[in-house]
Coordinates of C-alpha atoms in Angstrom, one line a residue:
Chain A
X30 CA 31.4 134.6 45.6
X31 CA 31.3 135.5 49.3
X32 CA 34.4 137.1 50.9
X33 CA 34.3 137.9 55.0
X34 CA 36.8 141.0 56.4
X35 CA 37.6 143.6 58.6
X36 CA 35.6 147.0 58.8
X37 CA 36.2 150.2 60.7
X38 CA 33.2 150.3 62.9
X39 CA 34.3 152.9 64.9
X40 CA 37.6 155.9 65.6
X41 CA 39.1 154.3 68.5
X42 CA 40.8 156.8 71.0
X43 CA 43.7 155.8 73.3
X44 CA 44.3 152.3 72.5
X45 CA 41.7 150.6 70.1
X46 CA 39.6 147.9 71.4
X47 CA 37.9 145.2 69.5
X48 CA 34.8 146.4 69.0
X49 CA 35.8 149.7 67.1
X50 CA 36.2 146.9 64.5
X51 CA 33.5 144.1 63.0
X52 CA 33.5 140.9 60.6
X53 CA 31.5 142.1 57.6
X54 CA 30.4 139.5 55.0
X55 CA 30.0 140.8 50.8
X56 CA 29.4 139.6 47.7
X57 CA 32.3 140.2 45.8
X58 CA 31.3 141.5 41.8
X59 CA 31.6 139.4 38.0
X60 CA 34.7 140.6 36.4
X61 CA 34.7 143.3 34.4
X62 CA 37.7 144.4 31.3
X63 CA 41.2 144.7 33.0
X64 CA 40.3 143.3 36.9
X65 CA 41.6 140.3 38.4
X66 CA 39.9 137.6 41.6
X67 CA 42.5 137.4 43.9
X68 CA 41.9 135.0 47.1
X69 CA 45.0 136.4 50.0
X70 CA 47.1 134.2 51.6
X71 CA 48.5 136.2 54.2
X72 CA 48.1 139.4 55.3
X73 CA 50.2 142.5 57.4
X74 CA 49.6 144.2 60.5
X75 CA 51.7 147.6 60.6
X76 CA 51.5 150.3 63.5
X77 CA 51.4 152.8 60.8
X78 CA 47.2 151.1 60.4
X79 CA 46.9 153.0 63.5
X80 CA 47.6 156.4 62.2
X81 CA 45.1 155.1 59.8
X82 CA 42.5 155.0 62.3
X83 CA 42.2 158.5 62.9
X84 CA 40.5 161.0 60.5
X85 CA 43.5 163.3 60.1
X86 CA 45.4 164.4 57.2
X87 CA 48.5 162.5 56.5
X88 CA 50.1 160.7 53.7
X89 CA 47.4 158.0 53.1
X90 CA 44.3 158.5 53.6
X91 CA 42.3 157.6 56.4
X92 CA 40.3 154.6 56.7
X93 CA 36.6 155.3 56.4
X94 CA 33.4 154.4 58.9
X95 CA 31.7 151.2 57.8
X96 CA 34.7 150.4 55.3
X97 CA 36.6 148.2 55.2
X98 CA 40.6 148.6 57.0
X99 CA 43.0 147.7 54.6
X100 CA 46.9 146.9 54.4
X101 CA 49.5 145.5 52.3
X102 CA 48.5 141.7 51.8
X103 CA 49.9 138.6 49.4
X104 CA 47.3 136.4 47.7
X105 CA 47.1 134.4 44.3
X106 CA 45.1 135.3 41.1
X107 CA 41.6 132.6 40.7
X108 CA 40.5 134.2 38.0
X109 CA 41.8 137.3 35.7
X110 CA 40.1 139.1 32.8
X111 CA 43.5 141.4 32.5
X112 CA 46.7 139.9 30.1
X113 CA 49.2 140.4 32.8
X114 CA 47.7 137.6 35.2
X115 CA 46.7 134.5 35.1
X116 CA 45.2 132.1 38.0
X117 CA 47.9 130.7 40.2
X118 CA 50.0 134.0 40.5
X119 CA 51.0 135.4 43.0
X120 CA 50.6 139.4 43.4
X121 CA 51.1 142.0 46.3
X122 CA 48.2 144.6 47.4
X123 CA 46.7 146.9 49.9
X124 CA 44.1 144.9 50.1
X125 CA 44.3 142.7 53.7
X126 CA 42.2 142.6 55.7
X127 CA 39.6 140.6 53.9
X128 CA 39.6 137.1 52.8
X129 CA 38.9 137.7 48.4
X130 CA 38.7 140.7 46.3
X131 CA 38.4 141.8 43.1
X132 CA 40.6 144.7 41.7
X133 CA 41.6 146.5 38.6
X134 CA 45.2 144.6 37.5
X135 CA 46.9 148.3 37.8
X136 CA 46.2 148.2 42.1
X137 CA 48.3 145.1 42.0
X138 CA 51.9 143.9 41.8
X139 CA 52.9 140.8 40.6
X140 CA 55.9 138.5 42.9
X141 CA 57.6 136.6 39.8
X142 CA 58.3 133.0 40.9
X143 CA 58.4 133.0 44.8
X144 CA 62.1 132.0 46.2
X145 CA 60.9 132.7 49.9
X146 CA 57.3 131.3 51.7
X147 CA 54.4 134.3 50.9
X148 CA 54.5 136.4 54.0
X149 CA 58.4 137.2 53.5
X150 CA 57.3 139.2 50.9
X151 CA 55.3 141.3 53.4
X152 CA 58.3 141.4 55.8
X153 CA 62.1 140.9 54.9
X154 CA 61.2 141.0 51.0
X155 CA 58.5 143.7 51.8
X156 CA 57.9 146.8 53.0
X157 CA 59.3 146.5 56.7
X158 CA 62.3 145.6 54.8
X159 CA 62.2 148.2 52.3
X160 CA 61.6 150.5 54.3
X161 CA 64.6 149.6 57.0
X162 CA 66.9 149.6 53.3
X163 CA 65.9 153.2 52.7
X164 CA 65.9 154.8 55.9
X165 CA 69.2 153.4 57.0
X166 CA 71.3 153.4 53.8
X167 CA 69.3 156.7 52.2
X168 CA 67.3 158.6 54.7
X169 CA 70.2 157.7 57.3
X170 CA 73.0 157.8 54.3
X171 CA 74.9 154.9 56.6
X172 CA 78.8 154.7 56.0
X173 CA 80.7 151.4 57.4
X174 CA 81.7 151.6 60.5
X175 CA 79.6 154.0 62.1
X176 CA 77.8 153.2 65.2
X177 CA 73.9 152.7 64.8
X178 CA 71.1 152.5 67.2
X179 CA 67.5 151.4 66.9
X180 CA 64.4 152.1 68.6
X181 CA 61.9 148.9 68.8
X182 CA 64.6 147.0 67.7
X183 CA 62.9 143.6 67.8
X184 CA 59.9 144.7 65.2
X185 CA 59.3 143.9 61.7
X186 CA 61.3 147.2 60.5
X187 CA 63.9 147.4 63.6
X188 CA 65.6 143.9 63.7
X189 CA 66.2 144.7 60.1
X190 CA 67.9 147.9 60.2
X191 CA 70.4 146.3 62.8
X192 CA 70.5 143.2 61.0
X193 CA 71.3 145.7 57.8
X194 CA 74.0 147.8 59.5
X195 CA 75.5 144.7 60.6
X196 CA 76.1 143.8 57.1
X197 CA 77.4 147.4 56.7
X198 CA 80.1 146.6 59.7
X199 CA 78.5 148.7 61.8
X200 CA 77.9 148.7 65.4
X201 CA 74.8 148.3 66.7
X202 CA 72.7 149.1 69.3
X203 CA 69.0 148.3 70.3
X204 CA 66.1 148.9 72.4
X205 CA 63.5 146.7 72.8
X206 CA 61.0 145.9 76.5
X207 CA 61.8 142.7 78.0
X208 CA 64.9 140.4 78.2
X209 CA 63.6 138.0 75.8
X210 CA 63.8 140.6 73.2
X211 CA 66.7 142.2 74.4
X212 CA 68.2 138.6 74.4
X213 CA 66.8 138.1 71.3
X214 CA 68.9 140.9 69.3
X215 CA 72.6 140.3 71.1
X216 CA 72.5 135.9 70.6
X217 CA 70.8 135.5 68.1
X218 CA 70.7 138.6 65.8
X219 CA 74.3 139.7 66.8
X220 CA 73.4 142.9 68.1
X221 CA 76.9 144.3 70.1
X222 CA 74.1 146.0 72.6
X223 CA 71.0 145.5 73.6
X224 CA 68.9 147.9 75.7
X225 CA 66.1 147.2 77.9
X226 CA 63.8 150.0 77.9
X227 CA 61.4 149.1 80.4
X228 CA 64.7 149.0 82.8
X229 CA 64.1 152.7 83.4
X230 CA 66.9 155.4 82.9
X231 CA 67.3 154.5 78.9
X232 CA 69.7 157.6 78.7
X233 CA 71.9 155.9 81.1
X234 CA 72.0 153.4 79.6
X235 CA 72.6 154.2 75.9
X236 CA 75.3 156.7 77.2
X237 CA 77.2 153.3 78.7
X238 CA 77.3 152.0 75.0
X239 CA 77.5 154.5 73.1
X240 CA 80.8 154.7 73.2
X241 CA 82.2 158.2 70.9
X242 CA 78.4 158.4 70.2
X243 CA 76.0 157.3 67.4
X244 CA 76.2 158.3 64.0
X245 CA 73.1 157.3 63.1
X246 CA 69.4 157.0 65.2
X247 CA 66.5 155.0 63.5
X248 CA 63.5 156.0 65.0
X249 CA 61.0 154.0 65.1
X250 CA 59.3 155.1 68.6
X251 CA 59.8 158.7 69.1
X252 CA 59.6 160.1 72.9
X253 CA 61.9 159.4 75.4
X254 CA 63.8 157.2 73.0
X255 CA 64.4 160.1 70.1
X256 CA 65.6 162.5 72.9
X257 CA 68.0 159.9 74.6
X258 CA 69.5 159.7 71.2
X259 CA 69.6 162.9 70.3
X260 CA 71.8 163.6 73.8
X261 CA 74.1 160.4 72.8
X262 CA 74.6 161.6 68.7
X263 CA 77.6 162.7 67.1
X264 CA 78.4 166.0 65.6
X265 CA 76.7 165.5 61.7
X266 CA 74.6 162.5 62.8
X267 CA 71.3 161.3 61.2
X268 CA 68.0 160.3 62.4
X269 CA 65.9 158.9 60.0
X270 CA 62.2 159.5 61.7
X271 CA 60.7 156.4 60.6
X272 CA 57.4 156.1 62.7
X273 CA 56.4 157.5 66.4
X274 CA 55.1 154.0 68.3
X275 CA 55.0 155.3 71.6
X276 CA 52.4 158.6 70.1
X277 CA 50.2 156.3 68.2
X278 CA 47.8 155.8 70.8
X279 CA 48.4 159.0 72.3
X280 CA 45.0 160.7 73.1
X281 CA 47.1 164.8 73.4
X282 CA 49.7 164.4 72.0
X283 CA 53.1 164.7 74.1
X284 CA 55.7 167.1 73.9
X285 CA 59.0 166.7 71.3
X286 CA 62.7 166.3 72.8
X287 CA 63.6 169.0 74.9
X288 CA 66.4 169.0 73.1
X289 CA 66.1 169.6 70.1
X290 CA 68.0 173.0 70.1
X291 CA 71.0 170.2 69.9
X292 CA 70.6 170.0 66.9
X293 CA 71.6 173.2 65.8
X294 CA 75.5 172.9 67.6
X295 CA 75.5 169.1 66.5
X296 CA 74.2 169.8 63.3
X297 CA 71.9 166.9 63.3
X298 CA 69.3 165.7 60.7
X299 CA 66.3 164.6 61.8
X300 CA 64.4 163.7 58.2
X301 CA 61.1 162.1 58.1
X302 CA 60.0 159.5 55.4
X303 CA 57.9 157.0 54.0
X304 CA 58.7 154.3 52.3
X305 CA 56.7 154.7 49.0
X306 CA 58.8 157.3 48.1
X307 CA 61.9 155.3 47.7
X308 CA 60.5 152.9 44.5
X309 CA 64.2 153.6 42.6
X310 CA 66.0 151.5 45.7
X311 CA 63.5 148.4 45.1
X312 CA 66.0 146.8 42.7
X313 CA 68.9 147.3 44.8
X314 CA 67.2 146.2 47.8
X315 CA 65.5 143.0 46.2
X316 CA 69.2 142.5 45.1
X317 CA 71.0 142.8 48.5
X318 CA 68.8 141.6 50.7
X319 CA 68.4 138.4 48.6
X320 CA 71.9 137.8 48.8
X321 CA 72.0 138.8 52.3
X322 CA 69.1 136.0 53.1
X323 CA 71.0 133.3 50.3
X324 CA 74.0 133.6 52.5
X325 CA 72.2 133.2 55.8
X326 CA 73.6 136.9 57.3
X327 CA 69.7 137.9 57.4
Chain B
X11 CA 100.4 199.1 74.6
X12 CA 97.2 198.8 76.6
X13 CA 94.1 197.5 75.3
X14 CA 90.8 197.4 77.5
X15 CA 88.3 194.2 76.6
X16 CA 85.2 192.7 78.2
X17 CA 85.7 189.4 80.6
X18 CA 83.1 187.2 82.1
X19 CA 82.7 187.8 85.6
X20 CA 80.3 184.8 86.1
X21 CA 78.2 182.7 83.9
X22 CA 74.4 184.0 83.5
X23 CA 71.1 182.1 84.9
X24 CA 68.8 183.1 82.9
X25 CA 68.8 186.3 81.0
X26 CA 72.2 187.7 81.6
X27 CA 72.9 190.9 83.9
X28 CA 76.1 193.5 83.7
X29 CA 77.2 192.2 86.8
X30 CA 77.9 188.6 85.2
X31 CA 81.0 191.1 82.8
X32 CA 83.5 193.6 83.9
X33 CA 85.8 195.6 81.9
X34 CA 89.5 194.9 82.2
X35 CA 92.1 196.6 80.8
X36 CA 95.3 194.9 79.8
X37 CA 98.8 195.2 78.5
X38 CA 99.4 193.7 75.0
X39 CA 103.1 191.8 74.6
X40 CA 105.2 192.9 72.0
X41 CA 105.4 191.2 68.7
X42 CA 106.9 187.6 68.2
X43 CA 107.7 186.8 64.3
X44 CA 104.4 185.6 62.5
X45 CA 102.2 187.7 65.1
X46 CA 100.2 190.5 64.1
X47 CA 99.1 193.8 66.3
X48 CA 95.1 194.8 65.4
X49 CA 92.8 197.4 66.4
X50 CA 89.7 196.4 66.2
X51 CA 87.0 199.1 64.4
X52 CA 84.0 196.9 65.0
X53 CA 82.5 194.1 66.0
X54 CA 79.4 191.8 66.3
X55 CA 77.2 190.4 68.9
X56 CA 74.9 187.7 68.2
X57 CA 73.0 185.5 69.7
X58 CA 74.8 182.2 69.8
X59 CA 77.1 184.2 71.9
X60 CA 74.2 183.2 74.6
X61 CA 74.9 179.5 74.4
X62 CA 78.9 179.8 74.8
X63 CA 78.5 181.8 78.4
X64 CA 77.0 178.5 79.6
X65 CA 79.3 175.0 80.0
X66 CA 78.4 172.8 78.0
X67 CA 79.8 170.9 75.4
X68 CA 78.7 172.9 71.8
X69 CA 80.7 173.2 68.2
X70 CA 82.7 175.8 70.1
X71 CA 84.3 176.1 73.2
X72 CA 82.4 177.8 76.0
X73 CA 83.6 181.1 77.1
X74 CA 85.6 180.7 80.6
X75 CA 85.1 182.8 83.7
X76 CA 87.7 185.7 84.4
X77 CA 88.8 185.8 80.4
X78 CA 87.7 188.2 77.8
X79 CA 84.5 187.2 75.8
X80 CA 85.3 186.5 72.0
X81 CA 83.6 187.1 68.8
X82 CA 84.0 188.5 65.1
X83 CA 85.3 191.7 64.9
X84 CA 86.7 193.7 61.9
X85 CA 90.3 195.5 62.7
X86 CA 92.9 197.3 61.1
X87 CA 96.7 196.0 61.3
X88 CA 98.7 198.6 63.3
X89 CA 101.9 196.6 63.2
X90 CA 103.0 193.4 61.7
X91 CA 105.5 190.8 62.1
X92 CA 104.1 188.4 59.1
X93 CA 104.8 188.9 55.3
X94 CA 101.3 188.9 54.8
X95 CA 100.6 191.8 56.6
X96 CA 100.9 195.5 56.4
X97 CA 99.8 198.3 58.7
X98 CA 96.5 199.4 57.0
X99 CA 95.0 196.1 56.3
X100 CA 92.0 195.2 57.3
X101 CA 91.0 191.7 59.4
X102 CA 88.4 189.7 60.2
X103 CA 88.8 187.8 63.4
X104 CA 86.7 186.5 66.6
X105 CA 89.0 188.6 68.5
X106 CA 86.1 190.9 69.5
X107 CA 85.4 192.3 73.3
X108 CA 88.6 194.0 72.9
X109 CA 90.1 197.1 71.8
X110 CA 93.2 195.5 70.2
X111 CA 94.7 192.2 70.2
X112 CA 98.5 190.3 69.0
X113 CA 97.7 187.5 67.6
X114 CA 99.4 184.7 65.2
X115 CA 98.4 185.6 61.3
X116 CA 96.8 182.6 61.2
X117 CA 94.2 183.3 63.4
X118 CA 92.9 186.5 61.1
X119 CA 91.4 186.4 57.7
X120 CA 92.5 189.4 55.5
X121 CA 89.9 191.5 53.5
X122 CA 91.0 192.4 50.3
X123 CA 90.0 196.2 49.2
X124 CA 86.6 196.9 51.1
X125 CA 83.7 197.3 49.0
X126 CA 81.5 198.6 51.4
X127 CA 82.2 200.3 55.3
X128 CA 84.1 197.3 57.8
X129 CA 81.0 196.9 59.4
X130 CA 78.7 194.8 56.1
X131 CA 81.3 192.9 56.7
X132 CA 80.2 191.3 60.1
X133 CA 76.7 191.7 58.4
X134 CA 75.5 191.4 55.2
X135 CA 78.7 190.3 53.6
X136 CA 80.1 188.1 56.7
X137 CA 78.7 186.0 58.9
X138 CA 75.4 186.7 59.0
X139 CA 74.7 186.9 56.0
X140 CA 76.8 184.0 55.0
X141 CA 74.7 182.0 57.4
X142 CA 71.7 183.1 55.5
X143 CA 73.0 181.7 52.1
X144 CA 74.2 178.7 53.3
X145 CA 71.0 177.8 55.3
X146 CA 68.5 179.0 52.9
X147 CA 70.0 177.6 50.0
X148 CA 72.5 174.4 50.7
X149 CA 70.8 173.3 53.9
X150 CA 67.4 174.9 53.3
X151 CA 67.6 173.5 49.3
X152 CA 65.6 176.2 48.4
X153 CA 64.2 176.1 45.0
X154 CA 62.5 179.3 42.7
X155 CA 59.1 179.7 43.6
X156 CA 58.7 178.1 46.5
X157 CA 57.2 179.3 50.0
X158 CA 59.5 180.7 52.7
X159 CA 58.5 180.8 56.4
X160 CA 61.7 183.2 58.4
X161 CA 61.2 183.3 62.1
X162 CA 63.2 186.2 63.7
X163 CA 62.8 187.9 60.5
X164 CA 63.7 191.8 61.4
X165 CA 67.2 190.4 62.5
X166 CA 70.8 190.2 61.0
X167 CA 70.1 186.6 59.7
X168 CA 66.2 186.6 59.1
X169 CA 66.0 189.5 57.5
X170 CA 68.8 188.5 54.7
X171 CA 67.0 184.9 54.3
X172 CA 63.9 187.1 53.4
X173 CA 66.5 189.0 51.1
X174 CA 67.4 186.0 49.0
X175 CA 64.5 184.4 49.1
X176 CA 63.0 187.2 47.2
X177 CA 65.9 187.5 44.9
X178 CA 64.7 183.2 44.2
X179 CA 60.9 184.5 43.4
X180 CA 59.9 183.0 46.4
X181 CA 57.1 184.0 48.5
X182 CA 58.1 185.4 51.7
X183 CA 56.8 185.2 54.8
X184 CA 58.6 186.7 58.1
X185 CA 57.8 187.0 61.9
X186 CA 58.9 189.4 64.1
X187 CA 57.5 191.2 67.3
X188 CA 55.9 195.0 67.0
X189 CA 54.4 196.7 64.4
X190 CA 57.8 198.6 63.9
X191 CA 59.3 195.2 62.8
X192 CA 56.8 194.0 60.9
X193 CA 56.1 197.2 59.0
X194 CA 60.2 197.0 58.2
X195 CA 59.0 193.4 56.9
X196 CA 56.5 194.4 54.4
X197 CA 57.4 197.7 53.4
X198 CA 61.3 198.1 53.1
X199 CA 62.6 194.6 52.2
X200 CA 59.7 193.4 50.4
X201 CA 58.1 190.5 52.2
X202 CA 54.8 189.4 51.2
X203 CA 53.3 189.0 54.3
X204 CA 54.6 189.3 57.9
X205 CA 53.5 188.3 61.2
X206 CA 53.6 189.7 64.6
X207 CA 53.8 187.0 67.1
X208 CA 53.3 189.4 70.1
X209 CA 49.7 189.6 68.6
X210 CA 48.6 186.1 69.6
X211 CA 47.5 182.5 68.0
X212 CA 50.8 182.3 65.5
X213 CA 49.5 179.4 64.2
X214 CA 46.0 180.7 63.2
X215 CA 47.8 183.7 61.5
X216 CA 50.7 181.6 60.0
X217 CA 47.8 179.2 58.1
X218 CA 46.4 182.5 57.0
X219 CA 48.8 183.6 55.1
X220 CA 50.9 180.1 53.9
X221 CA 49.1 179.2 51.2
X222 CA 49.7 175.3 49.8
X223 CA 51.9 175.3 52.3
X224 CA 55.7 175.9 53.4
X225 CA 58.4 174.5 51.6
X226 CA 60.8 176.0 53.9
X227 CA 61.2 177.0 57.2
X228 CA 63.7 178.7 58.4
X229 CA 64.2 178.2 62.1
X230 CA 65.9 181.0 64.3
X231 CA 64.0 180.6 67.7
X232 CA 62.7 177.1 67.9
X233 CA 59.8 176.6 70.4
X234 CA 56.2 177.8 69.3
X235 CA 57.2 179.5 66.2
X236 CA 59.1 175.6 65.0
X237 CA 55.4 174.1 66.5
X238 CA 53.8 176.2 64.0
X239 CA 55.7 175.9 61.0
X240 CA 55.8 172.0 61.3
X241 CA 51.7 172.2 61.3
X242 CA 52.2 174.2 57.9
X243 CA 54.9 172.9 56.4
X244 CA 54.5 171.1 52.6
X245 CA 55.1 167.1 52.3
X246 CA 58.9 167.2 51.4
X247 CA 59.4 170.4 53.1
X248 CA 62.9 171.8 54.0
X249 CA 63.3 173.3 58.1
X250 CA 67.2 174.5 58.7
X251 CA 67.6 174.5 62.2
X252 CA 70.1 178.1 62.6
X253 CA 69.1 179.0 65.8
X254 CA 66.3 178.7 69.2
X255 CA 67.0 182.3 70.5
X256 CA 63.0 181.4 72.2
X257 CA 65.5 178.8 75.0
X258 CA 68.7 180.5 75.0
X259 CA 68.1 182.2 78.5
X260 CA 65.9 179.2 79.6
X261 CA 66.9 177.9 82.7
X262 CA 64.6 174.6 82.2
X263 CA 64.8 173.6 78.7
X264 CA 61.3 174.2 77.5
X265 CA 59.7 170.8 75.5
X266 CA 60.1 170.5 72.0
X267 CA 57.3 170.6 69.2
X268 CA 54.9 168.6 70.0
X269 CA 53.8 167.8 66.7
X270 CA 57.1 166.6 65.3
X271 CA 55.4 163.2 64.2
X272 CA 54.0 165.1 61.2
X273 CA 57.6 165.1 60.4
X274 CA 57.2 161.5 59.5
X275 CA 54.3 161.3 57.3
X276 CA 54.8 164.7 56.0
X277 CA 58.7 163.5 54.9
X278 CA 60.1 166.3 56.4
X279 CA 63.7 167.3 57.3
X280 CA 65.0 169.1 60.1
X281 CA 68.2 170.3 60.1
X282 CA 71.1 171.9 62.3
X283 CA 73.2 173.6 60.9
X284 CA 76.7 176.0 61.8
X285 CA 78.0 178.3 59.0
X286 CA 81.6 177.5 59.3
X287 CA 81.1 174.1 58.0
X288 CA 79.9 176.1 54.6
X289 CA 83.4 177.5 53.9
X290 CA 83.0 175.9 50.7
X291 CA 80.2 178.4 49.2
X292 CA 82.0 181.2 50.3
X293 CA 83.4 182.4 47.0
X294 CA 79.7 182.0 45.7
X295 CA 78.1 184.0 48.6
X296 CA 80.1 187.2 48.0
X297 CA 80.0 186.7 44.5
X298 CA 76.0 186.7 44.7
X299 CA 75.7 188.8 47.9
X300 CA 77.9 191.2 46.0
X301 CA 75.5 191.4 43.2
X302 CA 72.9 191.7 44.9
X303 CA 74.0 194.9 47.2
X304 CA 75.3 196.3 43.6
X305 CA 71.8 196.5 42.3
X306 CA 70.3 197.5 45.4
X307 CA 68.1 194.7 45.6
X308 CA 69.9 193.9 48.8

């Protein structure tokens, strides 16, 4: 069987262009003892891939020359040789970016019977989702009623951390570029602020709505954004550091917040995580946000 | 009764010169019912005192021209007009920059038979040193065995973080400037290895000697030294924020780390931190502390 995907062809620097990347056509193997065919259905593209892209040490490792990229993807089993699947099933991998593979069972986790289409599972169900569960509620240890803001606040991972604090009778505050997406989060998400970044003068503006100050930063953009925030946080506030979007393509990397030393008076937390590190919330979080999404607040 | 203190003339720019003080000498009202008269036998100066000559909105309130400067100060009570106070005892205020003071007993904290001369108790058994427990081990989570990075190390605070870090079977590491300092480091208290930053390249002699890695920095002067540790530091590692002595006489804040993205990938934690929100471990620190100065091993 013939399976067409996505390989590495070269370290992009600054932003990546398309052909730092080709279309690479295999053969995939005959089963062995204990390995699965899945065929994907639908596949995710995350900024963290980027970080991917360079050859630097970091929690994953990075994607290799002439390899292929890969990400988390949903697919459905063709053909098993392992006890645990059988064809028709539908499993969760980190294997995107390519059309078939076929993998030992243990690389893959099975979705018992789908309530939601496939490619929630990669985003509300998923790990955007997850990982706006953990970082608000236990990296950010969220109480109700505080006052939350969001960096890129109309993505994957930010329209759910608002949409979560929301649930958590918060208020909540978002930056995103443009007024569609700024739009976007007050109508139809119920945002109580939306910020327009590319507006100029964010610190103006989040000190406007900030009101007795935030409680709580999710940073998902780093920059100008994380030292607006850091100005505008309470004494004993939290900023879960969640991803750096605005560094990502960064050739030299730029400097931190100049004030950081706030941090210290304010005793702030600024706590970095990933999201594979929170597997004992995936109950709770399959839990709430499924009754979140039953009831139509999500 | 007169009493001669230190006011501030005019707030510094920069590194502070005598003429922004002046001594001032005062009368001292006579005793209302609950107030106490103190002479003070000693007190501290310490670095934060920097930030409160400046005004700016910090966890305490910033020093204001024309009035005397405050801080902790150890005194004896000369006369008393509160039950629970007798001529003889000794105080702990932040009635410092003056030679006595009436104040309201509330405003003192009474020290029960010294162990050791007043002045440990601005030190190793006050606030320094309770600033070193608290960060090291509540804020700092250190755990036996693990790797300790101390900037500012020869001071009141680094050098007791060094102290009970070694007391945890942890390896030590401390920077300080001069071979004086660093000598003090590695020969008196113990330290496994220290740096001197006036030598050049931190970073290239803080990988040299870290090992796997930092679990825990302890930050007292922010800038390069927080830029290097953050390069070292272990996935999961700890970095309480005490202090940036490196900016406090900046007049331009100077940019923060500029790696502080590793943060995220590297799930670490930052974080600010003011001893008098540790009240609650103070009957453990000077049970411990105590201990420790008891068997000399402090």
């Amino acid at each position: 069987m013939l399976s067409r995907g996505i390989i590495l062809k070269s370290r992009p620097e600054g932003t990546p262009k398309p052909d730092n990347f080709a279309v690479e056509e295999t053969g995939l193997p005959s089963l062995q003892d204990g390995e699965v065919l899945v065929r994907n259905l639908c596949m995710s593209v995350d900024p963290y891939m980027r970080g991917r892209m360079m050859d630097v040490r970091s929690y994953v490792p990075p994607f290799q020359v002439g390899k292929l990229l890969e990400g988390g993807a949903i697919g459905e089993v063709v053909e098993s040789n392992d006890s645990q699947y059988k064809p028709g099933d539908h499993v969760e991998s980190m294997l995107g970016w390519r059309e078939a593979f076929v993998s030992p069972a243990g690389a893959l986790r099975k979705l018992e019977k789908l309530q939601q289409p496939p490619s929630a599972y990669l985003g509300v169900l998923g790990m955007p989702g997850m990982t706006a569960y953990a970082g608000l509620l236990e990296v950010g240890a969220l109480k109700e009623g505080e006052t939350v803001f969001v960096s890129a606040a109309a993505g994957a991972v930010g329209s759910l951390v608002g949409q979560i604090a929301l649930q958590k009778k918060c208020r909540v505050i978002g930056s995103a570029g443009g007024p569609a997406k700024t739009r976007h989060l007050t109508e139809e998400l119920g945002f109580h602020h939306a910020i327009d970044y590319r507006k100029g003068d964010l610190l103006k503006q989040l000190r406007e709505v900030s009101g007795e100050g935030l409680d709580v930063y999710f940073d998902n953009v780093g920059g100008d954004h994380l030292e607006a925030a850091i100005f505008c946080m309470r004494p004993g506030g939290r900023i879960p550091l969640c991803g750096m979007i605005s560094q990502y393509n960064a050739i030299e990397p730029p400097p931190g917040p100049k004030n950081l030393i706030m941090a210290v008076g304010m005793s702030l937390t600024l706590r970095g995580f990933i999201v594979t590190n929170f597997e004992h919330l995936r109950a709770d979080f399959l839990r709430d946000m499924g009754t979140w999404i039953e009831s139509g607040r999500v």
